[in-house]
Structures are given as structure tokens and as C-alpha cells.
């Protein structure tokens, strides 16, 4: 959604939106993400003396693949966003740019049109855990046969200890 900020400033009224969105998985660079349900993207932009104050909320459900056993996991999404949006002249960036603490909640725009789609995609990226697991005690898959260890013992023998690690194994056993 593209929001024309000059209109909000001119009219003095906040702009609100509430929409249902479908996001294709190829827009997100997350291997664990298997499916993404319909999302509700809502928010409000208000004119303030220092710029525009944006609050938004993203709700929905995502299906992830367990990092250990590959079983699908349904995880709710409920992300909130608060930003101060300021219009600023574009400046050339030389070298690395370091943000101060008071700049972290600020979004600088070159013109008075705010596109909310990149903000929504960023919130989706943040909602996907780094290592999703179906449960904390998930045993994962057997490295030999690929059987799901959560469903029972697969019968494979315990892995042989790599001789390079044998000394550490003896230390761990207390010998």
C-alpha cells in the first residue's frame, strides 16, 4: 500500500488501513518457511510536528519446518511496529553508516510517499525463528537411516566415536 503523507499533513487527519494480504513465499528468504496463511496488515499514520508517527500490526499464521525432524509446525504471527517517519533530502553515503540509538525507530524517506509493503515483508522476516523446533525435546532424525526418533527407536546402532574425538569422550566419562 502506498500512502501519500502530504495529504495526511494537509488534512490533519490520521490515515488508517486494515487489509488482508497474500504474500508469496519467494518474497521471503527463509528456508524453514513452508506455507504462509492470509495475513492481516493494519495500521495508522498520524502527523506529528517532528514527522509522521506510524503504528502497524501484522497478524496471521505461518507453517514452518522443524529444524530437527522436518515436521510441519504452525506458528502464529503477531508483530507490532512503531516508527517515526521523516522526510529528508537524500545524502550520499560514504563508507559504513553507524546509527545512533535515537535513529533506530526512525524511517527516513526521500519523498512524501510511504510504501508499507517493505515494512510488512521485514516484519514477516523477523517473525520466522532462526531454528524452529516442534517442541524443545525434539529428538530429530537418525543420521543413518533418516527415521524420526520422536516416533520411536529406529534400531540403528549408536554412532561410532571418531578416533579424533576419543580423548574428549574419555574426559567426559571421567576416565
JSON list of C-alpha atoms in Angstrom, two decimals:
[
{"chain": "A", "resi": 1, "resn": "UNK", "atom": "CA", "xyz": [0.00, 0.00, 0.00]},
{"chain": "A", "resi": 2, "resn": "UNK", "atom": "CA", "xyz": [1.29, 3.44, -0.90]},
{"chain": "A", "resi": 3, "resn": "UNK", "atom": "CA", "xyz": [0.36, 6.26, 1.48]},
{"chain": "A", "resi": 4, "resn": "UNK", "atom": "CA", "xyz": [0.62, 9.90, 0.40]},
{"chain": "A", "resi": 5, "resn": "UNK", "atom": "CA", "xyz": [1.90, 11.64, 3.51]},
{"chain": "A", "resi": 6, "resn": "UNK", "atom": "CA", "xyz": [1.39, 15.23, 2.28]},
{"chain": "A", "resi": 7, "resn": "UNK", "atom": "CA", "xyz": [-2.37, 14.54, 2.31]},
{"chain": "A", "resi": 8, "resn": "UNK", "atom": "CA", "xyz": [-2.27, 13.49, 5.98]},
{"chain": "A", "resi": 9, "resn": "UNK", "atom": "CA", "xyz": [-0.36, 16.66, 6.88]},
{"chain": "A", "resi": 10, "resn": "UNK", "atom": "CA", "xyz": [-2.67, 18.88, 4.82]},
{"chain": "A", "resi": 11, "resn": "UNK", "atom": "CA", "xyz": [-5.93, 17.40, 6.13]},
{"chain": "A", "resi": 12, "resn": "UNK", "atom": "CA", "xyz": [-4.70, 16.92, 9.70]},
{"chain": "A", "resi": 13, "resn": "UNK", "atom": "CA", "xyz": [-6.47, 13.58, 10.00]},
{"chain": "A", "resi": 14, "resn": "UNK", "atom": "CA", "xyz": [-4.75, 10.23, 10.60]},
{"chain": "A", "resi": 15, "resn": "UNK", "atom": "CA", "xyz": [-4.76, 7.63, 7.85]},
{"chain": "A", "resi": 16, "resn": "UNK", "atom": "CA", "xyz": [-5.72, 4.09, 8.84]},
{"chain": "A", "resi": 17, "resn": "UNK", "atom": "CA", "xyz": [-5.69, 0.86, 6.88]},
{"chain": "A", "resi": 18, "resn": "UNK", "atom": "CA", "xyz": [-6.78, -2.70, 7.51]},
{"chain": "A", "resi": 19, "resn": "UNK", "atom": "CA", "xyz": [-6.24, -5.18, 4.72]},
{"chain": "A", "resi": 20, "resn": "UNK", "atom": "CA", "xyz": [-5.92, -8.87, 4.08]},
{"chain": "A", "resi": 21, "resn": "UNK", "atom": "CA", "xyz": [-2.77, -9.73, 2.12]},
{"chain": "A", "resi": 22, "resn": "UNK", "atom": "CA", "xyz": [-1.30, -12.79, 0.48]},
{"chain": "A", "resi": 23, "resn": "UNK", "atom": "CA", "xyz": [2.49, -12.84, 0.32]},
{"chain": "A", "resi": 24, "resn": "UNK", "atom": "CA", "xyz": [4.22, -15.32, -2.00]},
{"chain": "A", "resi": 25, "resn": "UNK", "atom": "CA", "xyz": [6.93, -17.38, -0.30]},
{"chain": "A", "resi": 26, "resn": "UNK", "atom": "CA", "xyz": [9.53, -16.33, -2.86]},
{"chain": "A", "resi": 27, "resn": "UNK", "atom": "CA", "xyz": [9.45, -12.79, -1.43]},
{"chain": "A", "resi": 28, "resn": "UNK", "atom": "CA", "xyz": [10.89, -14.16, 1.81]},
{"chain": "A", "resi": 29, "resn": "UNK", "atom": "CA", "xyz": [14.34, -15.67, 2.05]},
{"chain": "A", "resi": 30, "resn": "UNK", "atom": "CA", "xyz": [13.61, -18.23, 4.77]},
{"chain": "A", "resi": 31, "resn": "UNK", "atom": "CA", "xyz": [14.16, -21.94, 4.09]},
{"chain": "A", "resi": 32, "resn": "UNK", "atom": "CA", "xyz": [12.17, -23.05, 7.13]},
{"chain": "A", "resi": 33, "resn": "UNK", "atom": "CA", "xyz": [9.00, -21.35, 5.85]},
{"chain": "A", "resi": 34, "resn": "UNK", "atom": "CA", "xyz": [6.72, -23.93, 4.21]},
{"chain": "A", "resi": 35, "resn": "UNK", "atom": "CA", "xyz": [3.43, -22.00, 3.93]},
{"chain": "A", "resi": 36, "resn": "UNK", "atom": "CA", "xyz": [2.03, -18.63, 4.81]},
{"chain": "A", "resi": 37, "resn": "UNK", "atom": "CA", "xyz": [-1.65, -18.13, 5.52]},
{"chain": "A", "resi": 38, "resn": "UNK", "atom": "CA", "xyz": [-3.60, -14.99, 4.73]},
{"chain": "A", "resi": 39, "resn": "UNK", "atom": "CA", "xyz": [-2.26, -12.07, 6.72]},
{"chain": "A", "resi": 40, "resn": "UNK", "atom": "CA", "xyz": [-3.99, -9.09, 8.28]},
{"chain": "A", "resi": 41, "resn": "UNK", "atom": "CA", "xyz": [-1.92, -5.91, 7.90]},
{"chain": "A", "resi": 42, "resn": "UNK", "atom": "CA", "xyz": [-3.35, -2.89, 9.69]},
{"chain": "A", "resi": 43, "resn": "UNK", "atom": "CA", "xyz": [-2.01, 0.41, 10.86]},
{"chain": "A", "resi": 44, "resn": "UNK", "atom": "CA", "xyz": [-2.29, 4.12, 11.37]},
{"chain": "A", "resi": 45, "resn": "UNK", "atom": "CA", "xyz": [-0.20, 7.08, 10.25]},
{"chain": "A", "resi": 46, "resn": "UNK", "atom": "CA", "xyz": [-0.56, 10.35, 12.17]},
{"chain": "A", "resi": 47, "resn": "UNK", "atom": "CA", "xyz": [1.01, 13.74, 11.53]},
{"chain": "A", "resi": 48, "resn": "UNK", "atom": "CA", "xyz": [3.28, 14.94, 14.35]},
{"chain": "A", "resi": 49, "resn": "UNK", "atom": "CA", "xyz": [5.43, 18.07, 14.49]},
{"chain": "A", "resi": 50, "resn": "UNK", "atom": "CA", "xyz": [8.63, 16.06, 14.01]},
{"chain": "A", "resi": 51, "resn": "UNK", "atom": "CA", "xyz": [7.28, 13.89, 11.17]},
{"chain": "A", "resi": 52, "resn": "UNK", "atom": "CA", "xyz": [4.71, 11.12, 10.86]},
{"chain": "A", "resi": 53, "resn": "UNK", "atom": "CA", "xyz": [4.05, 8.55, 13.56]},
{"chain": "A", "resi": 54, "resn": "UNK", "atom": "CA", "xyz": [3.33, 5.06, 12.17]},
{"chain": "A", "resi": 55, "resn": "UNK", "atom": "CA", "xyz": [1.94, 2.17, 14.19]},
{"chain": "A", "resi": 56, "resn": "UNK", "atom": "CA", "xyz": [1.18, -1.12, 12.47]},
{"chain": "A", "resi": 57, "resn": "UNK", "atom": "CA", "xyz": [0.29, -4.70, 13.28]},
{"chain": "A", "resi": 58, "resn": "UNK", "atom": "CA", "xyz": [0.77, -7.88, 11.26]},
{"chain": "A", "resi": 59, "resn": "UNK", "atom": "CA", "xyz": [-1.29, -10.95, 12.19]},
{"chain": "A", "resi": 60, "resn": "UNK", "atom": "CA", "xyz": [-1.62, -14.37, 10.64]},
{"chain": "A", "resi": 61, "resn": "UNK", "atom": "CA", "xyz": [-0.21, -17.87, 10.69]},
{"chain": "A", "resi": 62, "resn": "UNK", "atom": "CA", "xyz": [2.87, -19.46, 9.17]},
{"chain": "A", "resi": 63, "resn": "UNK", "atom": "CA", "xyz": [3.81, -23.10, 8.71]},
{"chain": "A", "resi": 64, "resn": "UNK", "atom": "CA", "xyz": [7.46, -23.88, 9.35]},
{"chain": "A", "resi": 65, "resn": "UNK", "atom": "CA", "xyz": [9.58, -26.99, 9.04]},
{"chain": "A", "resi": 66, "resn": "UNK", "atom": "CA", "xyz": [11.08, -28.24, 12.33]},
{"chain": "A", "resi": 67, "resn": "UNK", "atom": "CA", "xyz": [14.84, -27.82, 12.18]},
{"chain": "A", "resi": 68, "resn": "UNK", "atom": "CA", "xyz": [15.42, -31.24, 13.79]},
{"chain": "A", "resi": 69, "resn": "UNK", "atom": "CA", "xyz": [12.71, -33.61, 12.48]},
{"chain": "A", "resi": 70, "resn": "UNK", "atom": "CA", "xyz": [11.32, -31.67, 9.49]},
{"chain": "A", "resi": 71, "resn": "UNK", "atom": "CA", "xyz": [7.70, -31.99, 10.72]},
{"chain": "A", "resi": 72, "resn": "UNK", "atom": "CA", "xyz": [5.46, -29.00, 9.90]},
{"chain": "A", "resi": 73, "resn": "UNK", "atom": "CA", "xyz": [4.79, -26.55, 12.73]},
{"chain": "A", "resi": 74, "resn": "UNK", "atom": "CA", "xyz": [2.01, -23.96, 12.72]},
{"chain": "A", "resi": 75, "resn": "UNK", "atom": "CA", "xyz": [3.15, -20.75, 14.37]},
{"chain": "A", "resi": 76, "resn": "UNK", "atom": "CA", "xyz": [1.02, -17.63, 14.86]},
{"chain": "A", "resi": 77, "resn": "UNK", "atom": "CA", "xyz": [2.31, -14.24, 13.71]},
{"chain": "A", "resi": 78, "resn": "UNK", "atom": "CA", "xyz": [1.60, -11.16, 15.79]},
{"chain": "A", "resi": 79, "resn": "UNK", "atom": "CA", "xyz": [4.16, -8.46, 15.06]},
{"chain": "A", "resi": 80, "resn": "UNK", "atom": "CA", "xyz": [3.84, -4.80, 16.01]},
{"chain": "A", "resi": 81, "resn": "UNK", "atom": "CA", "xyz": [5.72, -1.88, 14.56]},
{"chain": "A", "resi": 82, "resn": "UNK", "atom": "CA", "xyz": [6.18, 1.73, 15.68]},
{"chain": "A", "resi": 83, "resn": "UNK", "atom": "CA", "xyz": [8.20, 4.20, 13.64]},
{"chain": "A", "resi": 84, "resn": "UNK", "atom": "CA", "xyz": [8.73, 7.89, 13.25]},
{"chain": "A", "resi": 85, "resn": "UNK", "atom": "CA", "xyz": [8.70, 8.63, 9.51]},
{"chain": "A", "resi": 86, "resn": "UNK", "atom": "CA", "xyz": [10.62, 11.72, 8.43]},
{"chain": "A", "resi": 87, "resn": "UNK", "atom": "CA", "xyz": [11.08, 13.26, 5.01]},
{"chain": "A", "resi": 88, "resn": "UNK", "atom": "CA", "xyz": [14.71, 14.11, 4.39]},
{"chain": "A", "resi": 89, "resn": "UNK", "atom": "CA", "xyz": [16.87, 15.10, 1.46]},
{"chain": "A", "resi": 90, "resn": "UNK", "atom": "CA", "xyz": [18.89, 12.13, 0.18]},
{"chain": "A", "resi": 91, "resn": "UNK", "atom": "CA", "xyz": [22.51, 12.30, 1.31]},
{"chain": "A", "resi": 92, "resn": "UNK", "atom": "CA", "xyz": [25.41, 10.48, -0.26]},
{"chain": "A", "resi": 93, "resn": "UNK", "atom": "CA", "xyz": [26.64, 7.65, 1.96]},
{"chain": "A", "resi": 94, "resn": "UNK", "atom": "CA", "xyz": [30.37, 7.30, 2.22]},
{"chain": "A", "resi": 95, "resn": "UNK", "atom": "CA", "xyz": [31.77, 4.22, 3.94]},
{"chain": "A", "resi": 96, "resn": "UNK", "atom": "CA", "xyz": [29.94, 2.45, 6.75]},
{"chain": "A", "resi": 97, "resn": "UNK", "atom": "CA", "xyz": [26.94, 4.15, 8.27]},
{"chain": "A", "resi": 98, "resn": "UNK", "atom": "CA", "xyz": [26.52, 3.89, 12.03]},
{"chain": "A", "resi": 99, "resn": "UNK", "atom": "CA", "xyz": [23.13, 4.59, 13.56]},
{"chain": "A", "resi": 100, "resn": "UNK", "atom": "CA", "xyz": [22.79, 6.13, 16.98]},
{"chain": "A", "resi": 101, "resn": "UNK", "atom": "CA", "xyz": [20.24, 4.81, 19.48]},
{"chain": "A", "resi": 102, "resn": "UNK", "atom": "CA", "xyz": [17.72, 7.57, 18.74]},
{"chain": "A", "resi": 103, "resn": "UNK", "atom": "CA", "xyz": [17.79, 6.77, 14.99]},
{"chain": "A", "resi": 104, "resn": "UNK", "atom": "CA", "xyz": [16.71, 3.12, 15.34]},
{"chain": "A", "resi": 105, "resn": "UNK", "atom": "CA", "xyz": [12.98, 3.86, 15.39]},
{"chain": "A", "resi": 106, "resn": "UNK", "atom": "CA", "xyz": [13.16, 6.38, 12.54]},
{"chain": "A", "resi": 107, "resn": "UNK", "atom": "CA", "xyz": [12.40, 5.74, 8.87]},
{"chain": "A", "resi": 108, "resn": "UNK", "atom": "CA", "xyz": [13.78, 8.38, 6.51]},
{"chain": "A", "resi": 109, "resn": "UNK", "atom": "CA", "xyz": [12.08, 8.87, 3.16]},
{"chain": "A", "resi": 110, "resn": "UNK", "atom": "CA", "xyz": [13.20, 10.89, 0.14]},
{"chain": "A", "resi": 111, "resn": "UNK", "atom": "CA", "xyz": [9.66, 11.93, -0.82]},
{"chain": "A", "resi": 112, "resn": "UNK", "atom": "CA", "xyz": [6.23, 12.02, 0.79]},
{"chain": "A", "resi": 113, "resn": "UNK", "atom": "CA", "xyz": [5.04, 8.60, -0.39]},
{"chain": "A", "resi": 114, "resn": "UNK", "atom": "CA", "xyz": [5.30, 5.74, 2.09]},
{"chain": "A", "resi": 115, "resn": "UNK", "atom": "CA", "xyz": [5.20, 2.19, 0.71]},
{"chain": "A", "resi": 116, "resn": "UNK", "atom": "CA", "xyz": [4.15, -0.16, 3.51]},
{"chain": "A", "resi": 117, "resn": "UNK", "atom": "CA", "xyz": [4.97, -3.39, 1.66]},
{"chain": "A", "resi": 118, "resn": "UNK", "atom": "CA", "xyz": [8.73, -3.40, 2.51]},
{"chain": "A", "resi": 119, "resn": "UNK", "atom": "CA", "xyz": [7.84, -2.78, 6.17]},
{"chain": "A", "resi": 120, "resn": "UNK", "atom": "CA", "xyz": [5.42, -5.72, 6.13]},
{"chain": "A", "resi": 121, "resn": "UNK", "atom": "CA", "xyz": [7.99, -8.01, 4.45]},
{"chain": "A", "resi": 122, "resn": "UNK", "atom": "CA", "xyz": [10.58, -7.02, 7.06]},
{"chain": "A", "resi": 123, "resn": "UNK", "atom": "CA", "xyz": [8.15, -7.87, 9.88]},
{"chain": "A", "resi": 124, "resn": "UNK", "atom": "CA", "xyz": [7.48, -11.25, 8.26]},
{"chain": "A", "resi": 125, "resn": "UNK", "atom": "CA", "xyz": [11.22, -11.95, 8.04]},
{"chain": "A", "resi": 126, "resn": "UNK", "atom": "CA", "xyz": [11.57, -11.11, 11.74]},
{"chain": "A", "resi": 127, "resn": "UNK", "atom": "CA", "xyz": [8.63, -13.38, 12.68]},
{"chain": "A", "resi": 128, "resn": "UNK", "atom": "CA", "xyz": [10.37, -16.52, 11.38]},
{"chain": "A", "resi": 129, "resn": "UNK", "atom": "CA", "xyz": [12.53, -18.06, 14.15]},
{"chain": "A", "resi": 130, "resn": "UNK", "atom": "CA", "xyz": [16.16, -18.86, 13.28]},
{"chain": "A", "resi": 131, "resn": "UNK", "atom": "CA", "xyz": [15.88, -22.53, 14.33]},
{"chain": "A", "resi": 132, "resn": "UNK", "atom": "CA", "xyz": [12.21, -23.51, 14.62]},
{"chain": "A", "resi": 133, "resn": "UNK", "atom": "CA", "xyz": [11.57, -26.72, 16.57]},
{"chain": "A", "resi": 134, "resn": "UNK", "atom": "CA", "xyz": [8.29, -28.57, 17.02]},
{"chain": "A", "resi": 135, "resn": "UNK", "atom": "CA", "xyz": [9.00, -28.97, 20.75]},
{"chain": "A", "resi": 136, "resn": "UNK", "atom": "CA", "xyz": [12.04, -28.35, 22.97]},
{"chain": "A", "resi": 137, "resn": "UNK", "atom": "CA", "xyz": [12.74, -32.08, 23.45]},
{"chain": "A", "resi": 138, "resn": "UNK", "atom": "CA", "xyz": [12.56, -32.98, 19.74]},
{"chain": "A", "resi": 139, "resn": "UNK", "atom": "CA", "xyz": [14.96, -35.87, 19.07]},
{"chain": "A", "resi": 140, "resn": "UNK", "atom": "CA", "xyz": [15.28, -35.19, 15.34]},
{"chain": "A", "resi": 141, "resn": "UNK", "atom": "CA", "xyz": [16.11, -37.66, 12.59]},
{"chain": "A", "resi": 142, "resn": "UNK", "atom": "CA", "xyz": [18.51, -40.61, 12.74]},
{"chain": "A", "resi": 143, "resn": "UNK", "atom": "CA", "xyz": [21.69, -39.66, 10.86]},
{"chain": "A", "resi": 144, "resn": "UNK", "atom": "CA", "xyz": [22.00, -43.20, 9.44]},
{"chain": "A", "resi": 145, "resn": "UNK", "atom": "CA", "xyz": [18.52, -44.20, 8.29]},
{"chain": "A", "resi": 146, "resn": "UNK", "atom": "CA", "xyz": [16.60, -40.91, 8.48]},
{"chain": "A", "resi": 147, "resn": "UNK", "atom": "CA", "xyz": [13.87, -42.26, 10.80]},
{"chain": "A", "resi": 148, "resn": "UNK", "atom": "CA", "xyz": [12.05, -39.81, 13.05]},
{"chain": "A", "resi": 149, "resn": "UNK", "atom": "CA", "xyz": [13.41, -40.52, 16.56]},
{"chain": "A", "resi": 150, "resn": "UNK", "atom": "CA", "xyz": [10.32, -38.89, 18.12]},
{"chain": "A", "resi": 151, "resn": "UNK", "atom": "CA", "xyz": [8.20, -41.83, 16.89]},
{"chain": "A", "resi": 152, "resn": "UNK", "atom": "CA", "xyz": [10.44, -44.47, 18.41]},
{"chain": "A", "resi": 153, "resn": "UNK", "atom": "CA", "xyz": [13.85, -46.08, 18.27]},
{"chain": "A", "resi": 154, "resn": "UNK", "atom": "CA", "xyz": [14.93, -46.91, 14.72]},
{"chain": "A", "resi": 155, "resn": "UNK", "atom": "CA", "xyz": [17.21, -49.80, 15.69]},
{"chain": "A", "resi": 156, "resn": "UNK", "atom": "CA", "xyz": [20.39, -48.31, 14.26]},
{"chain": "A", "resi": 157, "resn": "UNK", "atom": "CA", "xyz": [23.48, -48.84, 16.34]},
{"chain": "A", "resi": 158, "resn": "UNK", "atom": "CA", "xyz": [24.95, -45.90, 18.17]},
{"chain": "A", "resi": 159, "resn": "UNK", "atom": "CA", "xyz": [27.36, -43.97, 16.03]},
{"chain": "A", "resi": 160, "resn": "UNK", "atom": "CA", "xyz": [30.98, -44.94, 16.33]},
{"chain": "A", "resi": 161, "resn": "UNK", "atom": "CA", "xyz": [33.14, -42.34, 18.01]},
{"chain": "A", "resi": 162, "resn": "UNK", "atom": "CA", "xyz": [35.52, -40.61, 15.64]},
{"chain": "A", "resi": 163, "resn": "UNK", "atom": "CA", "xyz": [39.01, -41.55, 16.88]},
{"chain": "A", "resi": 164, "resn": "UNK", "atom": "CA", "xyz": [40.00, -37.89, 16.77]},
{"chain": "A", "resi": 165, "resn": "UNK", "atom": "CA", "xyz": [37.39, -37.19, 19.48]},
{"chain": "A", "resi": 166, "resn": "UNK", "atom": "CA", "xyz": [38.02, -40.28, 21.60]},
{"chain": "A", "resi": 167, "resn": "UNK", "atom": "CA", "xyz": [40.21, -38.42, 24.09]},
{"chain": "A", "resi": 168, "resn": "UNK", "atom": "CA", "xyz": [37.44, -35.88, 24.70]},
{"chain": "A", "resi": 169, "resn": "UNK", "atom": "CA", "xyz": [34.89, -38.69, 25.12]},
{"chain": "A", "resi": 170, "resn": "UNK", "atom": "CA", "xyz": [37.08, -40.26, 27.82]},
{"chain": "A", "resi": 171, "resn": "UNK", "atom": "CA", "xyz": [37.33, -36.91, 29.61]},
{"chain": "A", "resi": 172, "resn": "UNK", "atom": "CA", "xyz": [33.57, -36.57, 29.55]},
{"chain": "A", "resi": 173, "resn": "UNK", "atom": "CA", "xyz": [33.17, -40.08, 31.04]},
{"chain": "A", "resi": 174, "resn": "UNK", "atom": "CA", "xyz": [35.61, -39.17, 33.78]},
{"chain": "A", "resi": 175, "resn": "UNK", "atom": "CA", "xyz": [38.29, -41.77, 32.88]}
]
